[in-house]
Tab-separated table of C-alpha atoms in Angstrom:
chain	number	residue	atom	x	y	z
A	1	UNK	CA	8.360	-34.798	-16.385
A	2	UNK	CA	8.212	-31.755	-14.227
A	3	UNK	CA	6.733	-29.515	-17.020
A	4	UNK	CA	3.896	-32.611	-16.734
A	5	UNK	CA	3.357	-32.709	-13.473
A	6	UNK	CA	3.225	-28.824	-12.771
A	7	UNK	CA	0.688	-29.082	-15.551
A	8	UNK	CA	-1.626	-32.018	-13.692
A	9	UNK	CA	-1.104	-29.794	-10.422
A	10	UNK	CA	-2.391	-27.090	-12.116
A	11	UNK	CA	-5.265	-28.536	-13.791
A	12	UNK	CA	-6.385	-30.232	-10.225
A	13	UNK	CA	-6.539	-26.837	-8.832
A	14	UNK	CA	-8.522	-25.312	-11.487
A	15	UNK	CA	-10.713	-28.319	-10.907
A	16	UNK	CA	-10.960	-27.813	-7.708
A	17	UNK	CA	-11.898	-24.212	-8.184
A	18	UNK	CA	-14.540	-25.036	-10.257
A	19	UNK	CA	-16.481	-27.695	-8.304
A	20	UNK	CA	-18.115	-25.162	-5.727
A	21	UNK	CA	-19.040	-23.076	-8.727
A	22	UNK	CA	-21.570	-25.879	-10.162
A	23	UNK	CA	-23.273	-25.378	-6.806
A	24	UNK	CA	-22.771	-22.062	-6.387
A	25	UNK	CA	-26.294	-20.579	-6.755
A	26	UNK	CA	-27.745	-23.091	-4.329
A	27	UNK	CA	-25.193	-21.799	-1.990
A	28	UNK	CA	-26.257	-18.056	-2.855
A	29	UNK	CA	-30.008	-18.887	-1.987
A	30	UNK	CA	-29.290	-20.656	0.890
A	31	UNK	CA	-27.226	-18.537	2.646
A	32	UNK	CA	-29.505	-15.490	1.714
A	33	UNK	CA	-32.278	-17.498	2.994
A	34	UNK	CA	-30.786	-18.742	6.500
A	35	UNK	CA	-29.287	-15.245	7.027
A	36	UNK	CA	-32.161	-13.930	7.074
A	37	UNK	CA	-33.892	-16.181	8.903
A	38	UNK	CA	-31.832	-16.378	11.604
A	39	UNK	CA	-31.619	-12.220	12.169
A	40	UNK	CA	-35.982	-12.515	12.023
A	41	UNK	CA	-36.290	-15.078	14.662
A	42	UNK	CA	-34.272	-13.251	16.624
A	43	UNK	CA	-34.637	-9.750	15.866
A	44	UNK	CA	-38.314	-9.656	14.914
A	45	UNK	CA	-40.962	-8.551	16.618
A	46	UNK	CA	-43.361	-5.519	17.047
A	47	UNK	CA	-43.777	-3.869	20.740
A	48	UNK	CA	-46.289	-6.082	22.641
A	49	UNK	CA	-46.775	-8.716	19.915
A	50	UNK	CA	-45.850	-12.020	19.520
A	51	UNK	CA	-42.442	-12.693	18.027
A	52	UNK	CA	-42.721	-15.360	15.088
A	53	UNK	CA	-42.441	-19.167	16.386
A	54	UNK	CA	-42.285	-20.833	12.977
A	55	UNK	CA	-40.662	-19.426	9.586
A	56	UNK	CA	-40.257	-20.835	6.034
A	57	UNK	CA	-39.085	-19.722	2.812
A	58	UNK	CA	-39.598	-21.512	-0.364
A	59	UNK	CA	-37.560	-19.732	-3.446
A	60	UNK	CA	-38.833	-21.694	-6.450
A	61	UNK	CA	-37.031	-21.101	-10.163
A	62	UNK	CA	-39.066	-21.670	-13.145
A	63	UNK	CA	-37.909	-22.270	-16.610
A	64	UNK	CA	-40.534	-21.933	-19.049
A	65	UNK	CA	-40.499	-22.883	-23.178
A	66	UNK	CA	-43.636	-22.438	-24.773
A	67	UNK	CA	-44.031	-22.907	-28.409
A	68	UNK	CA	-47.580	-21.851	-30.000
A	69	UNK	CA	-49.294	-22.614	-32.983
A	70	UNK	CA	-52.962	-21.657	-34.956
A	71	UNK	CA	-54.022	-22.669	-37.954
A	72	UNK	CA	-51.315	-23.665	-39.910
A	73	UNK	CA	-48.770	-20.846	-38.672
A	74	UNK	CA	-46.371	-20.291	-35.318
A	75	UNK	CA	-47.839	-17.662	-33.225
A	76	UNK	CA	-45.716	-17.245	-30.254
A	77	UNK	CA	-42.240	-18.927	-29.414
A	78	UNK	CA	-41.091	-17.465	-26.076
A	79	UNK	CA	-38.390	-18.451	-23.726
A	80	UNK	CA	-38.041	-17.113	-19.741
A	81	UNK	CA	-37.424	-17.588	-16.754
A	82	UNK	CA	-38.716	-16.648	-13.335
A	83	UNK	CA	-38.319	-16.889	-9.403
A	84	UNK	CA	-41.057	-16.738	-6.969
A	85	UNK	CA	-40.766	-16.182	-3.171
A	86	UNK	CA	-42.998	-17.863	-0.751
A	87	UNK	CA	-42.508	-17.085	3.092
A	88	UNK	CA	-45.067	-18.805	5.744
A	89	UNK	CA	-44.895	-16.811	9.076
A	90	UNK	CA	-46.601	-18.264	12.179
A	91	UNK	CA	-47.316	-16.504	15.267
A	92	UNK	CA	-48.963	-17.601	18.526
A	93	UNK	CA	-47.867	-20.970	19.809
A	94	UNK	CA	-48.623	-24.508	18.000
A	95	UNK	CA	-51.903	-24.877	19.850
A	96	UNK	CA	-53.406	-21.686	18.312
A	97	UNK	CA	-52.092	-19.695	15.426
A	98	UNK	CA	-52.665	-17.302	12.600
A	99	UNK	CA	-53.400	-20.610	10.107
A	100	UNK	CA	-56.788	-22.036	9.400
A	101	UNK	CA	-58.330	-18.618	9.372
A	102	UNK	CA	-60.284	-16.968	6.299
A	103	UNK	CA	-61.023	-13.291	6.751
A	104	UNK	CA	-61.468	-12.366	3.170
A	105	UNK	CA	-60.289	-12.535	-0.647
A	106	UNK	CA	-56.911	-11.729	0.386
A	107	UNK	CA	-56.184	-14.594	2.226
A	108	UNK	CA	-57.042	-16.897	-0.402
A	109	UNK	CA	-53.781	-16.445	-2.264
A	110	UNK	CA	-50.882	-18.638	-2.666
A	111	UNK	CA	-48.905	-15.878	-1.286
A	112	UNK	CA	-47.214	-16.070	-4.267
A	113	UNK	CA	-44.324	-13.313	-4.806
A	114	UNK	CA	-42.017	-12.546	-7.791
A	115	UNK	CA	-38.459	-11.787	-6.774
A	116	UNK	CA	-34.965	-11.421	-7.510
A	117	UNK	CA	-34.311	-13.133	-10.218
A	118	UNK	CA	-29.951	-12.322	-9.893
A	119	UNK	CA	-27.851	-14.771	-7.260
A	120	UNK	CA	-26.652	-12.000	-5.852
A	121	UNK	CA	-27.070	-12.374	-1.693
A	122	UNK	CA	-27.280	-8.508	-0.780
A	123	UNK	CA	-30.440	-8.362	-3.307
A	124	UNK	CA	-31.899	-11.646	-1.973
A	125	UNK	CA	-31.560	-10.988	1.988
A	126	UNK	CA	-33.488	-7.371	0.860
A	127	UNK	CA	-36.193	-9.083	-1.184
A	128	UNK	CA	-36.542	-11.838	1.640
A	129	UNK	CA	-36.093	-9.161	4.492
A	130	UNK	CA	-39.044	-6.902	2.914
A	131	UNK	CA	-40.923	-10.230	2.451
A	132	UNK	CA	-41.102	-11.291	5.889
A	133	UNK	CA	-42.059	-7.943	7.366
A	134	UNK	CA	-44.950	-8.303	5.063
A	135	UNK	CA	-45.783	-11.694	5.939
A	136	UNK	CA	-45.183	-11.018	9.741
A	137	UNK	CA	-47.677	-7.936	10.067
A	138	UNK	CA	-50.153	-9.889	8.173
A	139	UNK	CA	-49.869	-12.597	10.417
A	140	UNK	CA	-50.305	-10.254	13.902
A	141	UNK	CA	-53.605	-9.212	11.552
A	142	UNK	CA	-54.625	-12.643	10.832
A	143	UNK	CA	-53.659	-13.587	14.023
A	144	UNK	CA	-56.538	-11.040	16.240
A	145	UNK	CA	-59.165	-11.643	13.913
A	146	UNK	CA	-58.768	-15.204	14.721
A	147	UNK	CA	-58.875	-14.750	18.792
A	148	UNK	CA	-61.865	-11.887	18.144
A	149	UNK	CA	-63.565	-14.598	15.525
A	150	UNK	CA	-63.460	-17.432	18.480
A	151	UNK	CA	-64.530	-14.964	21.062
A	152	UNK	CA	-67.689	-14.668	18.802
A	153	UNK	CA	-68.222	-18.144	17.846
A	154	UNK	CA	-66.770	-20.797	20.110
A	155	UNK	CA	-65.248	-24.100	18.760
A	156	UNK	CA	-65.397	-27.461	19.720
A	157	UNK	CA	-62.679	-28.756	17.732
A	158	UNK	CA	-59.199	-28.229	19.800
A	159	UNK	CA	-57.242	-29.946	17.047
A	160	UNK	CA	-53.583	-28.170	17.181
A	161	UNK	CA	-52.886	-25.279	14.832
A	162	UNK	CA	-49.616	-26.874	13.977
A	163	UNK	CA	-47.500	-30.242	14.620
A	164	UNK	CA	-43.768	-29.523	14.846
A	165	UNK	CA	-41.730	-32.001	12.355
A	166	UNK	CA	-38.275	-33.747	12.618
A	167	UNK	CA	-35.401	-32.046	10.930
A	168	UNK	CA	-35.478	-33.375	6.863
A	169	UNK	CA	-32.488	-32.135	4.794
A	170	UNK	CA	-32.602	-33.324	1.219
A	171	UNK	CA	-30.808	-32.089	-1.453
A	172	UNK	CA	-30.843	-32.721	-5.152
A	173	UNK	CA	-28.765	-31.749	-8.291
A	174	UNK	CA	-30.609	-28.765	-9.775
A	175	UNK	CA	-31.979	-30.014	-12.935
A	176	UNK	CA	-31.268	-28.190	-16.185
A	177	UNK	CA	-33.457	-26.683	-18.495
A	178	UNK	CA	-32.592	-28.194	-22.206
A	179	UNK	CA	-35.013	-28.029	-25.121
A	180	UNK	CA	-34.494	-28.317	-28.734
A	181	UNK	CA	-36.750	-25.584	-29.570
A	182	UNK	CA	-35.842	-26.063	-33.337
A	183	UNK	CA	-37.084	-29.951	-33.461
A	184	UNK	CA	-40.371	-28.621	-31.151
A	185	UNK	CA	-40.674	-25.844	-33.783
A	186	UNK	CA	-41.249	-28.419	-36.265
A	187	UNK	CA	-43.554	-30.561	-34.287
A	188	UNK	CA	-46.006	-27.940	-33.802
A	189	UNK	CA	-46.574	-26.643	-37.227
A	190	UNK	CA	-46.749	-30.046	-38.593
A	191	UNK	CA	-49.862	-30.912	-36.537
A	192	UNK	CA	-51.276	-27.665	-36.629
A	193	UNK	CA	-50.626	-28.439	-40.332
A	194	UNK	CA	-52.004	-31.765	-40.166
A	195	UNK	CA	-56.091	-30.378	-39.125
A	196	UNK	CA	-56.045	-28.629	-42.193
A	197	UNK	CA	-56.959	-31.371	-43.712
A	198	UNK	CA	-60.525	-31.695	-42.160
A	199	UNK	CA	-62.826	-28.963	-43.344
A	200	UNK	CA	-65.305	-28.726	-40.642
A	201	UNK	CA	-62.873	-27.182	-38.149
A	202	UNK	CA	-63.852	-23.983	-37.518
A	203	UNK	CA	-60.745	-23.016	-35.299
A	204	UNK	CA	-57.470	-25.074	-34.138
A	205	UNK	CA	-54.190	-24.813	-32.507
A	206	UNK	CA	-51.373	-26.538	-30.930
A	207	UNK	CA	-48.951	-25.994	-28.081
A	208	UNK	CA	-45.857	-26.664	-26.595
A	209	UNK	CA	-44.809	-26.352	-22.953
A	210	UNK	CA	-41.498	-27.419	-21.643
A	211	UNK	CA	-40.794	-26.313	-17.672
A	212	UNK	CA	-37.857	-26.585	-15.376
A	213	UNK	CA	-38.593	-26.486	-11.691
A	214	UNK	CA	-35.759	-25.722	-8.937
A	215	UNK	CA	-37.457	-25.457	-5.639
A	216	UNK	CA	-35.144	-24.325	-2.073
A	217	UNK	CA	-36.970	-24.910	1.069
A	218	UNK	CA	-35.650	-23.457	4.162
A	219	UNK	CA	-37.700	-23.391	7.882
A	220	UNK	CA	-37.029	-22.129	10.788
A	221	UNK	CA	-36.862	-26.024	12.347
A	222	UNK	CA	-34.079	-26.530	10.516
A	223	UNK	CA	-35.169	-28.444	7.459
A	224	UNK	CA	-34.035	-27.936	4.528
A	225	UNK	CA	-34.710	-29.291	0.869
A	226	UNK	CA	-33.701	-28.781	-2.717
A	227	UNK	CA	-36.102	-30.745	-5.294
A	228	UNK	CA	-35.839	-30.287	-9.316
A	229	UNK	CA	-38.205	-31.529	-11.504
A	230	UNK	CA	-38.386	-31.369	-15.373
A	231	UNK	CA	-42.398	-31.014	-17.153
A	232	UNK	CA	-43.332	-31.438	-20.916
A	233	UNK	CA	-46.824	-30.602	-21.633
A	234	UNK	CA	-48.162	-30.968	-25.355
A	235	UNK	CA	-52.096	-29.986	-26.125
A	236	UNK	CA	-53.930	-29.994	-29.549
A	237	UNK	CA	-57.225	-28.691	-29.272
A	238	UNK	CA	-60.155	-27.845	-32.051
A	239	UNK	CA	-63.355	-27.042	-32.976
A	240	UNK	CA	-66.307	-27.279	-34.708
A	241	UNK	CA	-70.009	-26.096	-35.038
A	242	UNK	CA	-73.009	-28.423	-35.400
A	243	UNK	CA	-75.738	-27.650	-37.446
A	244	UNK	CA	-78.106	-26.523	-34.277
A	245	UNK	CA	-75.021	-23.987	-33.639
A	246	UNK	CA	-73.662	-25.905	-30.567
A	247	UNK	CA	-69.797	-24.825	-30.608
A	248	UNK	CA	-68.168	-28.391	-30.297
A	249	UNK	CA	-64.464	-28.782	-28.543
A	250	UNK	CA	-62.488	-31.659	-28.951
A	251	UNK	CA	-58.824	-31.821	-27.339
A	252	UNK	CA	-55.695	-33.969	-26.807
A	253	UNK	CA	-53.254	-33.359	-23.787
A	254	UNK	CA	-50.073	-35.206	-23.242
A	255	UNK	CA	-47.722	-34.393	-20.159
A	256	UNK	CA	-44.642	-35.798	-18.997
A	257	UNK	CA	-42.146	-35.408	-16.347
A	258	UNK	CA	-38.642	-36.097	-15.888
A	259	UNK	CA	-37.591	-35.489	-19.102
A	260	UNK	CA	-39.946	-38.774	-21.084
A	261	UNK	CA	-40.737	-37.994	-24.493
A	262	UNK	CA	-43.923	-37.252	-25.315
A	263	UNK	CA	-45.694	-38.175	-28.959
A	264	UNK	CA	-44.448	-37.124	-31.899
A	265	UNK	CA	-44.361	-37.786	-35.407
A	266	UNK	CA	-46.480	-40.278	-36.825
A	267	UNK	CA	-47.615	-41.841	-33.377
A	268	UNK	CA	-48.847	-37.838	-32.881
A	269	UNK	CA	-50.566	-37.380	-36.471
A	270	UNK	CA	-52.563	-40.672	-35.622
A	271	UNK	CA	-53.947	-39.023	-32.471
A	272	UNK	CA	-54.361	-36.113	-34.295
A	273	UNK	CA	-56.847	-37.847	-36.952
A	274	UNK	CA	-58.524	-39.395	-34.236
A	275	UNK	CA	-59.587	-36.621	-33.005
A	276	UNK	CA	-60.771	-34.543	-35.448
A	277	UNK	CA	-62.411	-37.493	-36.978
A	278	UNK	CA	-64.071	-37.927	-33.937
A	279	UNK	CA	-65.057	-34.526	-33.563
A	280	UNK	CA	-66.311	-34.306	-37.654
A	281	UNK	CA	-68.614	-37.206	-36.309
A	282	UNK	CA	-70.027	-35.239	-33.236
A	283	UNK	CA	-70.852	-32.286	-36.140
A	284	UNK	CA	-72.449	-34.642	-38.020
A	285	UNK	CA	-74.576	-37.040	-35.299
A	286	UNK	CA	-78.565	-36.335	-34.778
A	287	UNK	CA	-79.590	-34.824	-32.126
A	288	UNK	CA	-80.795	-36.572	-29.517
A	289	UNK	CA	-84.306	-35.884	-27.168
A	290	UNK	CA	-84.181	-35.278	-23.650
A	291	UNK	CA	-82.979	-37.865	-21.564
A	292	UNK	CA	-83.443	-39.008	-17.723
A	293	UNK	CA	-81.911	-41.974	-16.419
A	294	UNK	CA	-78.620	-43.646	-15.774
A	295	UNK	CA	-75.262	-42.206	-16.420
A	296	UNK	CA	-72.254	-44.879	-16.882
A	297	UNK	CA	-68.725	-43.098	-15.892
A	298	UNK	CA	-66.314	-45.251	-17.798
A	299	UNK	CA	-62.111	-44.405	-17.655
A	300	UNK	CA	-60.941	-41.125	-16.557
A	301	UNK	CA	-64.249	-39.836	-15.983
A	302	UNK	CA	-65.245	-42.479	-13.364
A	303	UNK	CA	-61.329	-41.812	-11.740
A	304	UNK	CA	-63.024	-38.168	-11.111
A	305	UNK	CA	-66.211	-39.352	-10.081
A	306	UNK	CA	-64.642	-41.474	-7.438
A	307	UNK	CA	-62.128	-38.708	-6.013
A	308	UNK	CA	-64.738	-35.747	-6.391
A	309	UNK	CA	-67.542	-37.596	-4.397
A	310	UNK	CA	-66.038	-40.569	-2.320
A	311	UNK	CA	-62.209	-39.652	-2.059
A	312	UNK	CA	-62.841	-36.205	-0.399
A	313	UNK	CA	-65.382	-37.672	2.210
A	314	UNK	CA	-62.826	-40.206	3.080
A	315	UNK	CA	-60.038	-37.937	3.848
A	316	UNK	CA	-61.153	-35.209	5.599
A	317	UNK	CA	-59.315	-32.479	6.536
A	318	UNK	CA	-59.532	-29.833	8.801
A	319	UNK	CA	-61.845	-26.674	7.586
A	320	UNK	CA	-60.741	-23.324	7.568
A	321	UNK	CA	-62.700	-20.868	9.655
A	322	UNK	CA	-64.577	-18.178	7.897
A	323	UNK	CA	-64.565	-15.135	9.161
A	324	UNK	CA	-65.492	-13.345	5.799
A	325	UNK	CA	-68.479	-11.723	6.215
């Protein structure tokens, strides 16, 4: 009995030892993140500038499977993963900012950064801390070629630069990235394998993507948020050459999220022959005299139509200012 119970006692504490561990990169990335937020909203600030009022960090892990195929053979079967940094640095007050403001190319971007791809916290805090000095200077920059562009050309609209937010915390599980590469392997070929069969195809392939998304959101407000989502993305495209030489494209495109199977098998090899019977029709079909007159948008094409031309005038949202010359 006591040989038993020193056993369960010992179990429970290697259980308890392990439970921080399943969280234990959050942890890493979160306390990197709200160190270093806290020392550069209080610590940062150039002589006779503004001192950042608003910070945010996004670090955002991606998980990418892609499986390729052309013709009948694989072509590329790669596996990797990545982590991207994304800091948003506001200075001014609410009222005015360094937002809203184009002065060229460069501020076009996502602001989109690569980063330390390790959990280790020394290396994060240094990646984030050389981050943020970037995005802070650029900011002062953005920030004076605003004032000078308003100077120039006076506004009417006094909308706010920014609306502060209530404090959100929401955290998920971290969702995994698991893919039988093997089975997807398989899939590919066969309907890369399966176009062979129509002889008019000039040029075919077929791919595979499978993504894992861990995002951790961190502002200066103090909200914080840890979303996961899960992406399967499977595209078959060909095609062909009609007799006038017109290069003819034909494609399928399946995505998924959360981890819901996408086609495969038979229900995929019908598709398949749809389409390239479809598309050995187009090659085939007369050519047809200029036209003018009514165009009927039917399915996803009149979903576009709608949210290109009606949706956009019906939401509108507040133009940058161009100061681009």
């Amino acid at each position: 009995m006591r040989t038993t119970l020193r056993t369960l006692i010992a179990c429970a504490a290697l259980a308890a030892l392990a439970l921080p561990a399943a969280g234990a990169q959050s942890d890493v990335l979160f306390r990197a993140m709200q160190d270093e937020m806290d020392r550069s909203m209080s610590e940062l600030r150039l002589e006779g500038m503004d001192s950042p009022y608003f910070l945010s960090y996004r670090l955002q892990d991606e998980y990418i499977t892609t499986i390729d195929a052309r013709y009948g053979a694989l072509t590329a079967v790669n596996d990797r993963h990545a982590r991207f940094l994304y800091v948003e640095c506001r200075v001014g007050d609410p009222s005015f900012d360094n937002s809203n403001f184009v002065s060229g190319w460069q501020d076009i971007g996502s602001g989109r950064e690569g980063t330390v791809e390790e959990d280790d916290y020394e290396a994060l805090r240094h990646a984030i801390w050389l981050a943020t000095d970037e995005a802070y200077k650029g900011a002062l920059e953005k920030l004076a070629g605003k004032e000078s562009y308003i100077q120039a050309h006076p506004q009417k609209d006094t909308i706010p630069d920014f609306s502060p937010a209530e404090i959100n915390v929401h955290i998920e599980k971290p969702v995994e990235h698991v893919v039988d590469v093997e089975a997807w392997q398989s899939e590919v070929s066969d309907a890369a394998e399966a176009l062979e069969a129509y002889p008019s195809l000039q040029d075919w392939e077929v791919s595979f993507n499978a993504v894992a998304i861990n995002k951790h959101y961190l502002n200066s407000e103090g909200s914080r948020h840890l979303k996961g989502a899960v992406y399967h993305y499977l595209e078959v495209a060909a095609t062909a050459q009609a007799e006038d030489g017109q290069r003819l494209t034909s494609f399928l495109r399946y995505s998924t999220r959360g981890g819901d199977p996408l086609p495969t098998g038979d229900e995929l090899a019908d598709d398949i022959r749809g389409m390239a019977e479809e598309l050995e029709a187009l090659v085939a079909a007369k050519t047809l005299d200029e036209y003018a007159g009514p165009v009927l948008f039917t399915d996803f094409a009149a979903g576009q139509l709608f949210a290109q031309l009606f949706a956009a005038q019906l939401t509108p949202v507040k133009s940058p200012l161009l100061g681009a010359e």
